Short mmCIF file of C-alpha atoms and ligand atoms in Angstrom, two decimals:
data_model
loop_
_atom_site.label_atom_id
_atom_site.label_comp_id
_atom_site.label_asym_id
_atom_site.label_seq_id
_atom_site.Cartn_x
_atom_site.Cartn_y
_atom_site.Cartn_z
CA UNK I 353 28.63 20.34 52.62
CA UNK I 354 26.19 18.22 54.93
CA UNK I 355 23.45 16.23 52.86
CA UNK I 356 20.58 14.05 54.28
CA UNK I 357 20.20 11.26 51.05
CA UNK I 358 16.96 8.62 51.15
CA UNK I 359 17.90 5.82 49.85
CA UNK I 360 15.18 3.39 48.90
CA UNK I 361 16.33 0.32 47.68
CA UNK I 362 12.86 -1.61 47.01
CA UNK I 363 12.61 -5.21 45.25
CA UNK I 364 14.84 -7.74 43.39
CA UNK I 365 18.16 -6.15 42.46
CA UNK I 366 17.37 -2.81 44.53
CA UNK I 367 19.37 -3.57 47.45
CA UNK I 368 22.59 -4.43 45.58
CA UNK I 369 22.81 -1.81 42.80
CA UNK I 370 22.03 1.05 45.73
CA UNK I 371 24.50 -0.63 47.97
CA UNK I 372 26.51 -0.15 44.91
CA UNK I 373 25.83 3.67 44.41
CA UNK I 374 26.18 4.19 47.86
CA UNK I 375 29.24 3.18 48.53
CA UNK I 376 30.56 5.31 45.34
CA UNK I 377 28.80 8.32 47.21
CA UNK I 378 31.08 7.71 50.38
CA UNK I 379 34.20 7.70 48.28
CA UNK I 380 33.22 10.97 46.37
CA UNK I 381 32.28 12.21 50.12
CA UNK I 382 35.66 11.68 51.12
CA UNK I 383 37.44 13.31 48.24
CA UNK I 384 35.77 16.56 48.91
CA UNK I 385 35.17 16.11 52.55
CA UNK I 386 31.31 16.40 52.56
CA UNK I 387 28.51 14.56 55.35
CA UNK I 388 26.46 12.46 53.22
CA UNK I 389 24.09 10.92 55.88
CA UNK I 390 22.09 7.93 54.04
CA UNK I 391 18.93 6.39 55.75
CA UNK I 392 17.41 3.80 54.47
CA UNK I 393 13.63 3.06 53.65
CA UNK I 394 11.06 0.29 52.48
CA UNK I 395 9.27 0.61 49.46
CA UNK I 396 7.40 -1.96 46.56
CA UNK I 397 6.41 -5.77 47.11
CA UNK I 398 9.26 -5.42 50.20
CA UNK I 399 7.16 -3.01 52.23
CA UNK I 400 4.16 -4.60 50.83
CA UNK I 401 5.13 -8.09 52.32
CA UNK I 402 6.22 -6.17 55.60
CA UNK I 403 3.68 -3.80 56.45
CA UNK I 404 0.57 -4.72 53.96
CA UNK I 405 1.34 -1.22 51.77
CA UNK I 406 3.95 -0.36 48.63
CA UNK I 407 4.56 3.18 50.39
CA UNK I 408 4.70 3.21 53.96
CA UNK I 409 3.62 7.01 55.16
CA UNK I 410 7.38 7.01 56.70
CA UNK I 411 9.09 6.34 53.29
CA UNK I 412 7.27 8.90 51.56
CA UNK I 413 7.60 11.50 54.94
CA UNK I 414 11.38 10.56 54.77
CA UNK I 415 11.75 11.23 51.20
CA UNK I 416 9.96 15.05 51.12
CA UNK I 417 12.32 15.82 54.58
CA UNK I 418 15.14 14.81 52.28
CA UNK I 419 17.69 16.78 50.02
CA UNK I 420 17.85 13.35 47.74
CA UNK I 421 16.33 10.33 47.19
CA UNK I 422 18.26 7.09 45.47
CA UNK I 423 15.75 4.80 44.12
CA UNK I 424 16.27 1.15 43.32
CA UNK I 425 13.68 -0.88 41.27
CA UNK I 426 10.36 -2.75 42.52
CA UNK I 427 8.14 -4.97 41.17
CA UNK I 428 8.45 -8.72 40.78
CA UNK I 429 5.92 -11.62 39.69
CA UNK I 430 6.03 -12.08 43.42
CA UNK I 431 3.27 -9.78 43.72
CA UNK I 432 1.30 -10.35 40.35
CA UNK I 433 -2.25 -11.15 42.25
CA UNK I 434 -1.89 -8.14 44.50
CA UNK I 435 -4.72 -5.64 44.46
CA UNK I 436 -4.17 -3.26 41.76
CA UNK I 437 -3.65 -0.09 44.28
CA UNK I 438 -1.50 -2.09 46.73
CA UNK I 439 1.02 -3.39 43.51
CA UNK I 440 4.94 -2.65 44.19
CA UNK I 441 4.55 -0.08 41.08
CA UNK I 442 2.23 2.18 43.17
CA UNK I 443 5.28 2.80 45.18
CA UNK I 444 7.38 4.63 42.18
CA UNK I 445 4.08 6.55 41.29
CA UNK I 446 2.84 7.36 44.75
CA UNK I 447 6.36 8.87 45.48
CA UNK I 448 6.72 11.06 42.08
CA UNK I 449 2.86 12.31 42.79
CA UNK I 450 3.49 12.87 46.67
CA UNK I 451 6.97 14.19 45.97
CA UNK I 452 5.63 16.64 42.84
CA UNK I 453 8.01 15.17 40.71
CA UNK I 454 6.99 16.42 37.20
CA UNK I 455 9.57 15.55 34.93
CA UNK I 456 11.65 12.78 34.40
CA UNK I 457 14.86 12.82 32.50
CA UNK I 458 16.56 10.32 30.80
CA UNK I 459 19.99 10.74 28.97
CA UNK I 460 20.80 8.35 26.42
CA UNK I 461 24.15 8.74 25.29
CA UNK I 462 26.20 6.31 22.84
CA UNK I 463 29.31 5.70 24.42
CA UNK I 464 32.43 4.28 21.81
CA UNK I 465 33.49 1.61 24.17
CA UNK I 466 29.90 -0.05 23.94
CA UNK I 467 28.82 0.70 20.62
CA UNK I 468 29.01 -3.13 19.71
CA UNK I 469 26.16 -4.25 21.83
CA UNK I 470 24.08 -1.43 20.28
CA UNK I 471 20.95 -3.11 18.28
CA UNK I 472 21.56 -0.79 15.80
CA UNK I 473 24.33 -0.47 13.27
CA UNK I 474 27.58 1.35 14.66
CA UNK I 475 27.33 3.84 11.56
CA UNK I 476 23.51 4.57 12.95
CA UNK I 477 24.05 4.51 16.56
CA UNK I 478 27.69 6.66 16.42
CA UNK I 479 27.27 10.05 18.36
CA UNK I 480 23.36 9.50 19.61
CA UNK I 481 22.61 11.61 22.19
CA UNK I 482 19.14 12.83 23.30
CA UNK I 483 18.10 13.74 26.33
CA UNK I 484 14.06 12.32 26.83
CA UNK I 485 12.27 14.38 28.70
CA UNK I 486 8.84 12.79 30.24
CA UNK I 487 5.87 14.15 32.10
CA UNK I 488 5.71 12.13 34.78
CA UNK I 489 2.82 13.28 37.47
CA UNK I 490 0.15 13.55 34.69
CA UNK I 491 -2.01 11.81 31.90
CA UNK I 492 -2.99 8.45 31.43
CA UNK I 493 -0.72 7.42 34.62
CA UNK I 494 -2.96 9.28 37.22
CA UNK I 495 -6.46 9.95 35.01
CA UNK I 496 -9.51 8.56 36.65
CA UNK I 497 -9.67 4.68 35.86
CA UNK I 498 -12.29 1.81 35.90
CA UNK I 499 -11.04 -1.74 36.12
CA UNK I 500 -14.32 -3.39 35.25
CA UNK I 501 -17.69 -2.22 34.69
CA UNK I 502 -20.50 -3.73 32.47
CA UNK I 503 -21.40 -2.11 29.37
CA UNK I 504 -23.06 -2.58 26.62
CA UNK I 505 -24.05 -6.39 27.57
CA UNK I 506 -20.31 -6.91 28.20
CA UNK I 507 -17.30 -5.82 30.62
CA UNK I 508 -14.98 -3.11 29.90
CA UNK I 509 -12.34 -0.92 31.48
CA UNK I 510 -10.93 2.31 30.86
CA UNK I 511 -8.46 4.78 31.72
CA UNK I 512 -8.31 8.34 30.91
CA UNK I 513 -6.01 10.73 29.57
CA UNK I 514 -5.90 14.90 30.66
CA UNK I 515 -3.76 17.49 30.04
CA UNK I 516 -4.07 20.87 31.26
CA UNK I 517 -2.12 23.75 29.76
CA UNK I 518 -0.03 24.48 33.10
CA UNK I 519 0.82 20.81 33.21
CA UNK I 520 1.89 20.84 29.75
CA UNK I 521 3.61 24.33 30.05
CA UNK I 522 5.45 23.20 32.87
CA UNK I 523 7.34 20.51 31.10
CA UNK I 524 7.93 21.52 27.78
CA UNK I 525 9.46 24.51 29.42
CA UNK I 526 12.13 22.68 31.18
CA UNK I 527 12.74 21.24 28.17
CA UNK I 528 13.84 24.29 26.27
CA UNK I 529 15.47 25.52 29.04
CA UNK I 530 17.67 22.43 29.28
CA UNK I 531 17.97 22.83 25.56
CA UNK I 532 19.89 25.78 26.11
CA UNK I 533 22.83 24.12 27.68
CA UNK I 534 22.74 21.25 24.87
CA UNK I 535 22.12 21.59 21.17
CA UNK I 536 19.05 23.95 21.06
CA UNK I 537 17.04 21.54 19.74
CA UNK I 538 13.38 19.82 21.08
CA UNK I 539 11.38 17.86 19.50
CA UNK I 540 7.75 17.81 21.25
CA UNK I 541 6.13 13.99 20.59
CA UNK I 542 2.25 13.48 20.39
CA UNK I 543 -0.69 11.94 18.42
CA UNK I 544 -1.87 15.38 17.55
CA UNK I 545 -3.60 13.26 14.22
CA UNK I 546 -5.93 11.47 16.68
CA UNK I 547 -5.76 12.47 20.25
CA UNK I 548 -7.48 15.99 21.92
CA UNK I 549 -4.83 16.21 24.70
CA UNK I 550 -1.68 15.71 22.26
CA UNK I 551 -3.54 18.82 19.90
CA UNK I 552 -3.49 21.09 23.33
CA UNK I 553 -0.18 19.36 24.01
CA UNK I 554 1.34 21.34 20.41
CA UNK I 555 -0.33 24.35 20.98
CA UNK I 556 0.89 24.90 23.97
CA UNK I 557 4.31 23.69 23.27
CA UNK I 558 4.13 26.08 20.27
CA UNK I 559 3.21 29.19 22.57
CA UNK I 560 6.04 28.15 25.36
CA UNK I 561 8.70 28.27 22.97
CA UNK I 562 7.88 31.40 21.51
CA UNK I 563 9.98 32.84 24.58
CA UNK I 564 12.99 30.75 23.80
CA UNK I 565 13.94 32.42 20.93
CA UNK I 566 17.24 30.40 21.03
CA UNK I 567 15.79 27.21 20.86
CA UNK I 568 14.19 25.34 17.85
CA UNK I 569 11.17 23.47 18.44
CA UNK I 570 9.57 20.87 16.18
CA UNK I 571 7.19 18.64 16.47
CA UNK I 572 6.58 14.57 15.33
CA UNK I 573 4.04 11.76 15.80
CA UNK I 574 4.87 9.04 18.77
CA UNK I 575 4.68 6.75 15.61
CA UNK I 576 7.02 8.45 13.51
CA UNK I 577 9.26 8.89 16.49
CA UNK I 578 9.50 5.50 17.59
CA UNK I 579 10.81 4.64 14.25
CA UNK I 580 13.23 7.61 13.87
CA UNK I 581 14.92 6.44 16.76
CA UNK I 582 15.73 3.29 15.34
CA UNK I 583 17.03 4.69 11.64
CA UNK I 584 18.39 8.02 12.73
CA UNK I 585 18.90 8.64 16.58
CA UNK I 586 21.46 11.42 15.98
CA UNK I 587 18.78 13.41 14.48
CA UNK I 588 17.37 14.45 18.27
CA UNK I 589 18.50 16.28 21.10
CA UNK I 590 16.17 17.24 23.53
CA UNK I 591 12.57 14.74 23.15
CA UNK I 592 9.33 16.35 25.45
CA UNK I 593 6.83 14.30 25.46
CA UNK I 594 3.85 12.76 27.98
CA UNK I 595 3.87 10.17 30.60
CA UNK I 596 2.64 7.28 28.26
CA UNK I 597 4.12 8.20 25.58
CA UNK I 598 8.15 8.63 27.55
CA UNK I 599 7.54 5.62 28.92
CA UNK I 600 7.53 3.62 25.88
CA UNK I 601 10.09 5.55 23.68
CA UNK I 602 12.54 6.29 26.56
CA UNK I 603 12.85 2.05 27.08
CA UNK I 604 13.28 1.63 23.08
CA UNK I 605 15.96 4.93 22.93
CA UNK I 606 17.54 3.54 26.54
CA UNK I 607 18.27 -0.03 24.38
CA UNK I 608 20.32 1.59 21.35
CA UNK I 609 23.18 2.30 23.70
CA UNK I 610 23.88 -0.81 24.76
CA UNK I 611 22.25 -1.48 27.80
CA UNK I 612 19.41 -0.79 29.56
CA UNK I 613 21.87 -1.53 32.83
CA UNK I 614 23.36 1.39 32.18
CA UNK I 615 21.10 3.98 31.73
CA UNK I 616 20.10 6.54 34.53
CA UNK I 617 17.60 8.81 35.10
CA UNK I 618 16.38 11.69 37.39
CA UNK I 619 12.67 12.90 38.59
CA UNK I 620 12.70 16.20 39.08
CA UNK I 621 10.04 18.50 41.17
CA UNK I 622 9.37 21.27 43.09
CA UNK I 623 11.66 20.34 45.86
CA UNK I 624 13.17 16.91 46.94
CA UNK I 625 14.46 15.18 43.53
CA UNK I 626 14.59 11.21 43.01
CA UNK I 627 16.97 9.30 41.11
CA UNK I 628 17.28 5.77 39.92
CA UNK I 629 18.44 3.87 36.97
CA UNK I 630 15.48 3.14 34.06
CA UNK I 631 15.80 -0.54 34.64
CA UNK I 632 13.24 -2.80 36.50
CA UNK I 633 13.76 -5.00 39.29
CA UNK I 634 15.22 -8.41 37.54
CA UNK I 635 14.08 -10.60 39.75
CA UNK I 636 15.57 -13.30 38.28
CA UNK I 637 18.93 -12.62 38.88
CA UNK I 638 18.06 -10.91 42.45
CA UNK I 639 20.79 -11.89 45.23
CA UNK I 640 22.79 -13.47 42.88
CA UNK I 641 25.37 -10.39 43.04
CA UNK I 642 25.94 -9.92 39.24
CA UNK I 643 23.50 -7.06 38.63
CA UNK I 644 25.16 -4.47 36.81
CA UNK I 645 25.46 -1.78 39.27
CA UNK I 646 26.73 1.23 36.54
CA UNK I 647 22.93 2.28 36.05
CA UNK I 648 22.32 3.83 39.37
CA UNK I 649 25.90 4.84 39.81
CA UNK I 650 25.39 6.98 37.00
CA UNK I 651 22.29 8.14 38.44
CA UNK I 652 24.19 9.21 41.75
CA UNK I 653 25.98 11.69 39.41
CA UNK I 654 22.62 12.79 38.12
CA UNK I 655 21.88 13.84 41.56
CA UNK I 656 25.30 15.18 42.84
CA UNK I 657 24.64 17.53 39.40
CA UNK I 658 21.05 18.27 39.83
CA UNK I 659 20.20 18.50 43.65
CA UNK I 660 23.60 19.50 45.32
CA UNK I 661 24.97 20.79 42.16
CA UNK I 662 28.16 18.98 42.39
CA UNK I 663 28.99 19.41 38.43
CA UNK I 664 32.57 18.39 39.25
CA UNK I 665 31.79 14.86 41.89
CA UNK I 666 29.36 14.23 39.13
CA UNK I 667 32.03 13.75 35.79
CA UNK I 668 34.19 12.25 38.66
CA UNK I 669 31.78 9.47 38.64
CA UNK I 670 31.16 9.76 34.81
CA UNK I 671 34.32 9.70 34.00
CA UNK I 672 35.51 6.65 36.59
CA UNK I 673 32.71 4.70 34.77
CA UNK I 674 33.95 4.97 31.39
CA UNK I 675 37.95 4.20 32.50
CA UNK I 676 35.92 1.24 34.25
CA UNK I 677 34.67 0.17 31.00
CA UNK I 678 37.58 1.17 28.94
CA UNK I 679 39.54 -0.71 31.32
CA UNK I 680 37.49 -4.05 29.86
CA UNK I 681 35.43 -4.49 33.11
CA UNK I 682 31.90 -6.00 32.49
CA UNK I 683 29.32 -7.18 34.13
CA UNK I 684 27.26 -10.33 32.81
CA UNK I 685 24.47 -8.16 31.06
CA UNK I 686 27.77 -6.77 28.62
CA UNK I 687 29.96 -9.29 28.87
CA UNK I 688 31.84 -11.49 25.76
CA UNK I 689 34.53 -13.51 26.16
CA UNK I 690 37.48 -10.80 25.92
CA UNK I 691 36.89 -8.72 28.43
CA UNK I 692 37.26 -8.96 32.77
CA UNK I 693 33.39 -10.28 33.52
CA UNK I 694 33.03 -8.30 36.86
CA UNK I 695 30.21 -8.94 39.27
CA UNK I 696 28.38 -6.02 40.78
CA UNK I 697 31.32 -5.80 43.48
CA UNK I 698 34.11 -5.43 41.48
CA UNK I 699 32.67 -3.43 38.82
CA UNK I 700 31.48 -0.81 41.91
CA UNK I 701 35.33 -1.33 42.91
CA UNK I 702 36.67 -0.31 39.27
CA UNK I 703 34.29 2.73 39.49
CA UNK I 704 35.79 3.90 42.80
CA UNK I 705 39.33 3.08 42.36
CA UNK I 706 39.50 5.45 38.81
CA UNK I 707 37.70 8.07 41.19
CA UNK I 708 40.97 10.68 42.37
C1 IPM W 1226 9.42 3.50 34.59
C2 IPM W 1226 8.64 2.26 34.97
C3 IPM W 1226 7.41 2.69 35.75
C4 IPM W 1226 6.58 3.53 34.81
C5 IPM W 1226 6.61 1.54 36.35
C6 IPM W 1226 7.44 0.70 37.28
C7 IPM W 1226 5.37 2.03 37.05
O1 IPM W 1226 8.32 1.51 33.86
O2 IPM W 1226 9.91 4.18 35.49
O3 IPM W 1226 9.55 3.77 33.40
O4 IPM W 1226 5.78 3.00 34.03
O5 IPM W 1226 6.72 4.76 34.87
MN1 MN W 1227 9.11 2.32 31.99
#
């Protein structure tokens, strides 16, 4: 197998947790004997301070001409006064729009060896896992915007939330179909109580899932849902919901497990997927070398599973994290006193040395 991988590393801690993911790449390359070919590309407050843009035309032409992209982070109070359209955040959303990525998965699993920095009680947190699945090219995120305009003898802005039924077809029925493979179970999240889009949002979730007779669909208020993740997590499987609304819950789901360090994710479209790990850019401990790096290796399985479909190189890597962490490694964002603290180097080491 010969793969072309994109690897855009962006702000803050980009650069070492890809360096990290890539090198776990090469190892699983050379246990099956695959080309991976990795070129490397600006993107965020990096390309912005380079070349005056978040998304240099030749990142985004890279990343279509690819058969993956690994994503880092960007953003940073570096670029706070930028221009609203030139922000390092218009890099992530330029490339899901420009790339068609529609839906964005994120996996959070409770894993036994971490269940201790869980927020949550072990006896509510025990055996969580829920797969959130988020529009991502739609709603609020890309509706036409104003950022000031006088009204009413005062200023105001506003942004604006659509839905269209093909838009809101097209994700829920991903969901169900990955429902298959899991527990059968979605749960479809809106404001249908207040909001038009979230009532077209259940309808058509309701006629989608008519031809998945296998799968059970229910619905719940973003309100509601927010707080059933936090007193009964092991009640979901699959969550579907809209750009807005995944954004929030999948941050406050992505915390019960542990860490938000650890949690991957992939952006799925037409063509060219992107992966990258749910966490920002922490400037703060940029450089530094202590990132935890597990995040984005995980999300290197996501896209040995999803874009070469590598099922087995993917639990290689799954499975090499957990002996990592079983074997007490842990980087500062984990760490307490009786376990190995490992920077982002040696806990990428750990990974590859339990890979075969
Ligand atoms: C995420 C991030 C992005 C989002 C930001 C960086 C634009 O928070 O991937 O969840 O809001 O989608
Ligand atoms: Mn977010």
């Amino acid at each position: 197998m010969t793969k072309n991988i994109v690897v855009i590393p962006g702000d803050g801690i980009g650069k070492e947790i890809t360096t990290a993911a890539v090198n776990v790449l090469k190892k699983i390359a050379s246990k099956y004997n695959w080309q991976l070919n990795f070129s490397y590309y600006d993107a965020g407050g990096t390309a912005y301070d380079k070349s005056g843009v978040p998304l240099p035309d030749e990142t985004l032409a890279a990343a279509k001409a690819a058969d993956a992209v690994l994503f880092g982070a960007v953003g940073g109070d570096k670029w706070d006064d930028v221009a609203p359209a030139l922000r390092p955040e218009k890099a992530i959303l330029g490339l899901r729009q420009g790339l068609g990525l529609y839906a964005n998965l994120r996996p959070v699993k409770a894993m036994e060896t971490l269940l201790e920095y869980s927020p949550l009680k072990p006896s509510i947190i025990r055996g969580t896992d829920i797969l959130i699945v988020r529009e991502l090219i739609g709603g609020i995120y890309f509706g036409e915007r104003c950022e000031s305009e006088e009204y009413k003898g005062t200023t105001r802005a506003w942004d604006l939330e659509n839905y269209s039924i093909p838009e809101v077809e097209r994700i829920v029925a991903l969901a169900l179909t990955t429902a298959r493979s899991r527990k059968g179970r979605v749960t479809s999240v809106d404001k249908a109580n207040v909001l038009a889009t979230s009532r077209l949002w259940r309808k058509t979730a309701a006629e989608t899932a008519k031809k998945y007779s296998n799968v059970q669909l229910d619905n719940m208020y973003v309100d509601n849902c927010s707080m059933q993740l936090a007193i009964n997590p092991t009640r979901f499987d699959v969550i579907v919901t809209s750009n807005l609304f995944g954004d929030i819950l999948s941050d406050e789901a992505a915390v019960l497990s542990g860490s938000i360090g650890l949690m991957p994710s992939a952006s799925i479209g037409e063509r060219t997927s992107l992966y990258e790990p749910i966490h920002g850019s922490a400037p703060d401990i940029a450089g530094k070398g202590i990132a935890n790096p597990l995040g984005t290796i995980l999300s290197a399985a996501m896209l040995l599973r999803h874009s070469f479909s590598a099922e087995a190189a993917a639990a290689d890597i799954e499975i090499a994290v957990q002996k990592a962490l079983a074997d007490g490694y842990r980087t500062a964002d984990i760490y307490s006193p009786e376990f190995k603290k490992a920077d982002t180097l040696q806990m990428t080491q750990a990974v590859i040395d339990n890979i075969g």
